[in-house]
Coordinates of C-alpha atoms and ligand atoms in Angstrom, one line a residue:
M1 CA 131.3 71.6 52.5
A2 CA 129.4 68.4 52.8
R3 CA 126.5 67.8 50.4
W4 CA 123.1 67.6 52.2
S5 CA 121.2 64.4 51.8
P6 CA 117.5 64.6 50.8
L7 CA 116.6 63.4 54.3
A8 CA 118.5 66.2 55.9
L9 CA 116.8 68.7 53.6
V10 CA 113.4 67.4 54.7
V11 CA 114.3 67.7 58.3
V12 CA 115.5 71.3 57.8
L13 CA 112.3 72.1 55.9
L14 CA 110.1 70.6 58.6
A15 CA 112.0 72.6 61.3
A16 CA 111.5 75.8 59.3
V17 CA 107.7 75.1 59.0
G18 CA 107.6 74.4 62.7
L19 CA 109.3 77.7 63.5
Y20 CA 107.1 79.6 61.2
G21 CA 104.0 78.0 62.7
S22 CA 105.0 78.9 66.3
T23 CA 105.8 82.5 65.3
A24 CA 102.4 82.8 63.7
A25 CA 100.8 81.4 66.8
V26 CA 102.5 84.0 69.1
A27 CA 101.4 86.8 66.8
A28 CA 97.8 85.7 67.1
A29 CA 94.9 88.2 67.2
P30 CA 94.6 89.9 70.5
L31 CA 91.9 88.8 73.0
T32 CA 88.8 90.8 73.4
V33 CA 88.0 92.1 76.9
A34 CA 85.3 89.5 77.2
Q35 CA 87.8 86.8 76.4
A36 CA 90.3 88.2 78.9
I37 CA 87.6 88.3 81.6
A38 CA 86.9 84.6 80.9
T39 CA 90.5 83.6 80.9
Q40 CA 91.9 84.7 84.3
N41 CA 94.4 81.9 84.6
G42 CA 97.7 83.7 84.9
S43 CA 98.7 83.1 81.3
S44 CA 100.3 85.9 79.2
A45 CA 98.2 87.5 76.4
T46 CA 97.6 90.7 74.5
V47 CA 94.2 92.2 75.1
R48 CA 92.6 94.8 72.9
G49 CA 90.0 97.2 74.3
Y50 CA 88.8 100.8 74.7
V51 CA 90.1 102.8 77.6
V52 CA 87.0 103.5 79.7
G53 CA 88.6 105.1 82.8
Q54 CA 90.7 104.4 85.9
P55 CA 89.7 101.7 88.5
T56 CA 90.0 103.0 92.1
A57 CA 88.2 100.1 93.8
T58 CA 86.8 96.7 92.8
T59 CA 83.5 98.2 91.5
T60 CA 84.6 101.8 90.9
V61 CA 86.0 103.2 87.6
I62 CA 86.3 106.9 87.3
R63 CA 86.3 108.9 84.0
S64 CA 87.8 112.2 85.2
G65 CA 89.8 113.6 88.0
Y66 CA 92.3 110.7 87.9
P67 CA 94.3 110.4 91.1
N68 CA 97.5 108.9 89.6
D69 CA 98.9 106.9 86.8
Y70 CA 98.8 103.4 88.3
A71 CA 95.8 101.7 86.5
L72 CA 93.3 101.9 83.6
A73 CA 90.2 100.0 82.6
L74 CA 89.5 98.4 79.2
A75 CA 86.1 97.4 77.7
D76 CA 85.0 96.1 74.3
S77 CA 82.9 99.2 73.8
A78 CA 84.0 102.8 74.5
S79 CA 80.6 103.5 76.1
T80 CA 80.7 100.6 78.6
T81 CA 80.1 101.7 82.2
S82 CA 79.4 98.3 83.8
T83 CA 82.6 97.3 85.7
S84 CA 81.7 93.7 85.2
S85 CA 82.4 94.1 81.5
M86 CA 85.8 95.6 82.1
V87 CA 89.3 94.3 82.7
Y88 CA 91.5 96.3 85.0
V89 CA 95.1 97.0 83.8
Q90 CA 98.0 97.5 86.1
I91 CA 100.5 100.1 84.8
P92 CA 104.1 99.4 85.8
S93 CA 106.2 102.4 86.6
A94 CA 108.0 102.3 83.3
F95 CA 104.7 102.8 81.4
R96 CA 103.0 105.4 83.6
A97 CA 104.3 108.5 81.9
A98 CA 103.0 107.4 78.5
W99 CA 99.9 105.4 79.6
G100 CA 98.8 106.6 83.0
M101 CA 95.4 108.3 83.1
R102 CA 96.4 111.3 85.2
T103 CA 99.1 112.2 82.8
N104 CA 97.2 111.2 79.7
P105 CA 93.5 111.8 80.3
S106 CA 93.0 112.0 76.5
L107 CA 93.5 108.2 76.4
L108 CA 89.8 107.9 77.4
G109 CA 87.9 106.3 74.5
K110 CA 91.1 105.2 72.6
Q111 CA 91.5 101.6 71.5
I112 CA 94.7 100.0 72.8
D113 CA 96.6 96.7 73.0
V114 CA 98.1 95.6 76.3
T115 CA 100.3 92.5 76.8
G116 CA 100.4 91.2 80.3
S117 CA 99.3 88.4 82.7
L118 CA 95.6 87.5 82.8
S119 CA 95.2 87.7 86.6
A120 CA 93.2 89.6 89.2
Y121 CA 93.8 93.3 89.9
F122 CA 91.8 95.2 92.5
S123 CA 90.1 91.8 93.3
H124 CA 88.6 92.1 89.8
A125 CA 89.3 90.6 86.4
G126 CA 92.7 92.0 85.5
L127 CA 95.8 92.3 83.3
T128 CA 98.9 92.5 85.6
S129 CA 102.6 93.2 85.1
P130 CA 102.2 94.4 81.5
T131 CA 105.2 94.3 79.2
A132 CA 103.8 96.2 76.3
F133 CA 101.3 99.0 75.6
A134 CA 100.4 100.2 72.0
F135 CA 97.5 101.8 70.2
A136 CA 95.4 99.1 68.5
G137 CA 96.8 98.0 65.2
T138 CA 100.3 99.4 65.8
T139 CA 101.6 96.5 67.8
P140 CA 104.8 95.2 66.1
P141 CA 104.5 91.4 65.6
T142 CA 107.9 90.8 67.3
S143 CA 106.9 92.6 70.5
T144 CA 105.0 89.5 71.7
T145 CA 108.3 87.6 71.9
T146 CA 109.1 89.5 75.1
P147 CA 108.9 87.0 77.9
P148 CA 106.2 87.8 80.5
T149 CA 107.6 89.4 83.6
T150 CA 105.3 87.7 86.1
S151 CA 107.2 87.1 89.3
A152 CA 108.4 83.6 90.1
P153 CA 105.8 81.6 91.9
P154 CA 106.5 81.5 95.6
S155 CA 108.2 78.2 96.0
G156 CA 106.8 76.5 99.1
C157 CA 104.3 79.2 99.8
I158 CA 103.5 78.4 103.4
A159 CA 100.0 78.0 104.8
Y160 CA 100.1 81.3 106.5
Y161 CA 100.0 82.9 103.0
A162 CA 97.3 80.6 101.6
T163 CA 95.0 83.4 100.4
A164 CA 97.9 85.2 98.7
C165 CA 99.9 82.4 97.0
D166 CA 98.1 82.7 93.7
K167 CA 98.0 86.5 93.5
Q168 CA 100.1 89.2 91.9
G169 CA 100.5 93.0 91.9
A170 CA 97.9 95.0 93.8
A171 CA 95.8 91.9 94.5
L172 CA 98.8 90.3 96.2
K173 CA 99.5 93.5 98.2
S174 CA 95.9 93.6 99.4
A175 CA 95.9 89.9 100.3
L176 CA 99.1 90.2 102.2
N177 CA 97.8 93.2 104.1
S178 CA 94.8 91.2 105.2
I179 CA 97.1 88.4 106.5
I180 CA 99.6 90.6 108.4
R181 CA 97.6 93.5 109.7
N182 CA 96.2 92.1 112.9
Q183 CA 99.4 91.9 114.9
T184 CA 99.7 92.0 118.6
T185 CA 100.9 95.5 119.5
L186 CA 103.7 95.9 122.1
S187 CA 104.2 98.8 124.4
Y188 CA 107.3 100.8 123.7
T189 CA 108.8 99.5 126.9
Q190 CA 108.2 95.9 125.9
V191 CA 110.2 96.7 122.7
W192 CA 113.4 96.8 124.7
D193 CA 113.1 93.2 125.8
A194 CA 111.8 92.1 122.4
L195 CA 114.9 93.5 120.6
K196 CA 117.2 91.7 123.1
A197 CA 115.6 88.4 121.7
T198 CA 115.1 89.3 118.0
D199 CA 118.6 90.8 117.5
Q200 CA 120.6 88.7 119.9
D201 CA 124.2 88.1 118.7
P202 CA 124.3 84.4 117.6
N203 CA 127.8 84.1 119.0
N204 CA 127.1 85.8 122.4
S205 CA 123.7 85.6 124.1
A206 CA 124.5 88.5 126.3
N207 CA 124.7 90.9 123.4
V208 CA 122.7 92.4 120.5
I209 CA 124.0 93.2 117.0
L210 CA 123.5 96.9 116.0
I211 CA 122.0 97.1 112.6
Y212 CA 124.1 99.7 110.8
S213 CA 127.3 99.5 112.9
G214 CA 127.4 95.7 112.9
I215 CA 128.8 95.9 116.5
S216 CA 128.0 93.3 119.1
R217 CA 127.1 95.3 122.3
S218 CA 125.8 94.2 125.7
K219 CA 122.1 93.9 126.0
S220 CA 122.3 95.8 129.3
L221 CA 123.6 98.9 127.6
N222 CA 120.2 99.9 126.4
G223 CA 119.4 103.5 127.0
G224 CA 119.9 107.1 125.9
D225 CA 123.4 107.9 126.8
A226 CA 126.6 108.0 124.7
G227 CA 127.7 104.4 124.2
D228 CA 124.2 103.0 124.8
W229 CA 122.1 101.3 122.1
N230 CA 118.5 102.4 121.6
R231 CA 115.5 101.7 119.4
E232 CA 116.1 102.7 115.8
H233 CA 113.0 103.2 113.7
V234 CA 114.1 102.1 110.2
W235 CA 110.9 103.8 108.9
P236 CA 111.5 107.2 110.7
Q237 CA 108.7 108.4 112.9
S238 CA 108.7 111.8 111.1
H239 CA 107.8 110.2 107.8
G240 CA 104.1 110.2 108.5
G241 CA 104.3 111.5 112.0
F242 CA 103.6 108.4 114.2
D243 CA 104.7 108.0 117.8
T244 CA 105.7 105.3 120.1
T245 CA 102.2 104.8 121.6
D246 CA 100.8 103.1 118.5
S247 CA 101.3 100.0 116.5
I248 CA 103.4 101.7 113.8
G249 CA 105.9 103.1 116.3
T250 CA 106.3 99.9 118.2
D251 CA 106.3 97.4 115.2
L252 CA 109.3 95.2 115.7
H253 CA 109.5 94.4 112.0
H254 CA 111.1 97.8 111.5
L255 CA 112.7 98.4 114.9
R256 CA 116.4 97.6 115.4
P257 CA 119.1 98.2 118.0
E258 CA 121.5 100.9 117.1
D259 CA 124.1 103.1 118.8
V260 CA 122.5 106.3 120.2
R261 CA 124.9 108.5 118.2
V262 CA 124.5 106.5 114.9
N263 CA 120.7 106.5 115.3
A264 CA 120.7 110.2 115.7
D265 CA 122.9 110.8 112.7
R266 CA 120.8 108.6 110.4
G267 CA 117.9 110.6 111.7
N268 CA 115.0 110.6 109.1
L269 CA 117.1 110.3 106.0
D270 CA 115.7 108.3 103.1
F271 CA 117.8 105.5 101.8
D272 CA 119.9 105.6 98.6
N273 CA 123.3 104.7 97.3
G274 CA 126.1 107.2 97.6
G275 CA 127.5 110.0 99.8
S276 CA 130.7 110.0 101.9
A277 CA 131.9 107.3 104.3
Y278 CA 130.0 107.7 107.7
P279 CA 132.8 107.9 110.3
N280 CA 131.1 106.1 113.2
A281 CA 129.9 102.9 111.4
P282 CA 132.2 101.4 108.8
G283 CA 130.5 100.5 105.5
N284 CA 127.8 103.1 105.8
Y285 CA 127.6 106.2 103.6
W286 CA 125.6 109.4 103.9
D287 CA 125.0 112.8 102.5
S288 CA 122.5 115.6 103.1
D289 CA 119.5 113.6 101.9
S290 CA 120.2 109.9 102.1
W291 CA 121.8 107.0 104.0
Q292 CA 123.4 103.9 102.6
P293 CA 123.6 101.0 105.1
R294 CA 126.4 98.4 105.1
D295 CA 126.2 95.7 102.5
A296 CA 125.1 92.9 104.9
V297 CA 121.9 94.7 105.9
K298 CA 120.9 96.4 102.7
G299 CA 118.3 93.8 101.9
D300 CA 117.1 93.7 105.5
V301 CA 116.5 97.5 105.4
A302 CA 114.7 97.2 102.1
R303 CA 112.4 94.4 103.2
M304 CA 111.5 96.2 106.5
L305 CA 110.3 99.1 104.4
F306 CA 108.4 96.8 101.9
Y307 CA 106.7 95.3 104.9
M308 CA 105.7 98.7 106.3
A309 CA 104.2 99.8 102.9
V310 CA 102.0 96.7 102.8
R311 CA 101.1 96.5 106.5
Y312 CA 100.0 100.1 106.8
E313 CA 97.3 100.9 104.2
S314 CA 94.5 103.3 103.6
G315 CA 92.0 102.9 106.4
D316 CA 94.7 102.2 109.0
Q317 CA 96.3 105.0 111.1
L318 CA 98.5 105.9 108.1
D319 CA 99.0 104.7 104.6
L320 CA 102.7 104.2 104.3
E321 CA 104.1 104.0 100.8
L322 CA 107.4 103.9 98.9
N323 CA 108.5 106.2 96.1
D324 CA 111.7 107.0 94.2
S325 CA 112.4 110.3 96.1
V326 CA 115.0 111.0 98.7
S327 CA 113.3 114.2 99.8
N328 CA 110.1 112.9 101.4
G329 CA 110.2 115.1 104.4
S330 CA 107.3 114.5 106.8
R331 CA 105.1 112.8 104.2
P332 CA 104.2 109.1 104.9
L333 CA 106.6 108.1 102.2
M334 CA 110.1 106.5 102.0
G335 CA 112.6 106.2 99.2
K336 CA 114.3 105.3 97.2
L337 CA 112.2 102.5 95.8
S338 CA 114.4 101.6 92.8
V339 CA 117.4 101.3 95.0
L340 CA 115.5 99.3 97.7
K341 CA 114.6 96.8 95.0
Q342 CA 118.2 96.4 94.0
W343 CA 119.2 95.9 97.6
N344 CA 116.5 93.3 98.0
Q345 CA 118.1 91.3 95.1
Q346 CA 121.7 91.7 96.1
D347 CA 121.2 90.9 99.8
P348 CA 118.6 88.1 99.9
P349 CA 117.2 86.9 103.3
D350 CA 119.8 84.9 105.3
A351 CA 119.3 82.6 108.3
A352 CA 119.6 85.4 110.9
E353 CA 117.0 87.6 109.1
K354 CA 114.6 84.5 108.8
R355 CA 115.2 83.6 112.5
R356 CA 114.3 87.2 113.5
N357 CA 111.0 87.0 111.5
Q358 CA 110.2 83.7 113.2
V359 CA 110.9 85.1 116.7
I360 CA 108.6 88.1 116.1
F361 CA 105.9 85.7 114.8
D362 CA 106.3 83.1 117.6
S363 CA 106.9 85.3 120.6
Y364 CA 105.7 88.8 120.0
Q365 CA 103.4 90.0 117.2
R366 CA 102.0 86.9 115.6
N367 CA 102.6 88.3 112.2
R368 CA 105.3 87.9 109.6
N369 CA 107.3 90.0 107.1
P370 CA 106.2 88.4 103.8
F371 CA 109.3 89.6 102.0
I372 CA 111.6 87.7 104.3
D373 CA 109.6 84.5 103.5
N374 CA 109.5 85.3 99.7
H375 CA 111.7 88.2 98.6
L376 CA 110.5 87.9 95.0
W377 CA 107.1 89.1 95.9
V378 CA 108.6 92.6 95.9
N379 CA 108.9 92.4 92.1
S380 CA 105.2 91.5 91.7
I381 CA 103.9 94.4 93.9
W382 CA 106.5 97.0 92.7
P383 CA 107.2 95.9 89.0
Ligands
CA401 CA1 121.2 90.7 105.0
CA402 CA1 100.6 101.3 102.3

C-alpha cells in the first residue's frame, strides 16, 4: 500500500471538511411559515409550523368537517386564522393516511415539519409535492438528503400554456383547466367526420384505426351494425351520467373509433392490468371489473382520462376525477389511477398521438390535451 504524501493528506482532510460542511447545511433549521411565504421560488425546503386546518379554496381554511385528506394549512402560531399568514401544504397520496385532516383531525394544533417545494398551491403560498412529514423535532437529519420530487420542468412549454408553465400540483391543474375549458363543442353527428380525420390510418387515407383492436377499417363503415365502427367513449358515459348532447359526450379528446362489438364489450369498465385475453381484439385483456388495452395505446388511454379529469371540474356540468378503484359504477370517477400513471410512463406520446392532438386543436375544438404535449405534468398533478 502506497504511503500518502502530506499533500494528499491535506487534500483528503479538505474534502472531508467540505462534505461535513455541506451535510450541516442540508440539515439546517427548518424555515418558519413566514419565511416559506416569502420564499415561493420553487426551491426545496423543510417548513415548521402548526397545523391550523385544511384549505378548501384560496382564502378558505376550515377547522372541522374536513372533506378529504388532500391538503393542510400551517402557520407560525396555532391560533392563526388569517389565511395570508398560512402556507398551504399539498398531501401526496402516500402521506394521506397518516397526515390527511379527514383521517387525522387531531393533527389540528400540532407542530410539524414538512419537506417539499416552495411553490403555490390553491393559488396561495404553498408547499407542494412533499417528500417528508414529521412531528417537529423528530425529523431525522438524514431525511433531508431525499431528492425533491418536483416534476421535470416542461421543456419547451409552448405559448398556449404560458400561464401554467411555472406551476405545479393543484395550481397547475387549475391553470390548465382555465386554458383548455372553453373548447368549441361539436354535435354528436359532427363527431363522425371528425374521427375520420383525427384517427385516419397514416398508411391508408380511406380508413381509420380502431383504438383497442388496432385494425384499419374503412371510414365508410361507421354505424351500429356488426362489422361497423362507432364512437367509443374512453371515459364511459355512465361514469357520471353524461349524454351525447353536451360537451363531455362529444369531446374528441376521449372519443375514438372502435368496432361495435368491442365497444359494447368494453362497456363501462374501469382500466387496470390483468384478466384474460379478450378474444376479439388481440393484446387486450379483461375481467369482470376492468379492461387492459393493448400496449401501443395504454398511454393514449391514460392521457385521455387525465385530460378529462382536468377539463371537467367543479362548477362545470360534472367534476370528473380519477381514483385507484375499479368499481366506480355510475360515479363521475375512473380508475385505476396508479396503473394509468404507469401506462403514461411506459407508452409516452408518439407522432400519431401528437398529430391527433394538433388536428383537434386546429380543425375542431381549439383546445389541446396538455398531457400529450407534456406527459410529465401527470406526476405533478397526481404525485
Ligand atoms: Ca401510444
Ligand atoms: Ca375534475
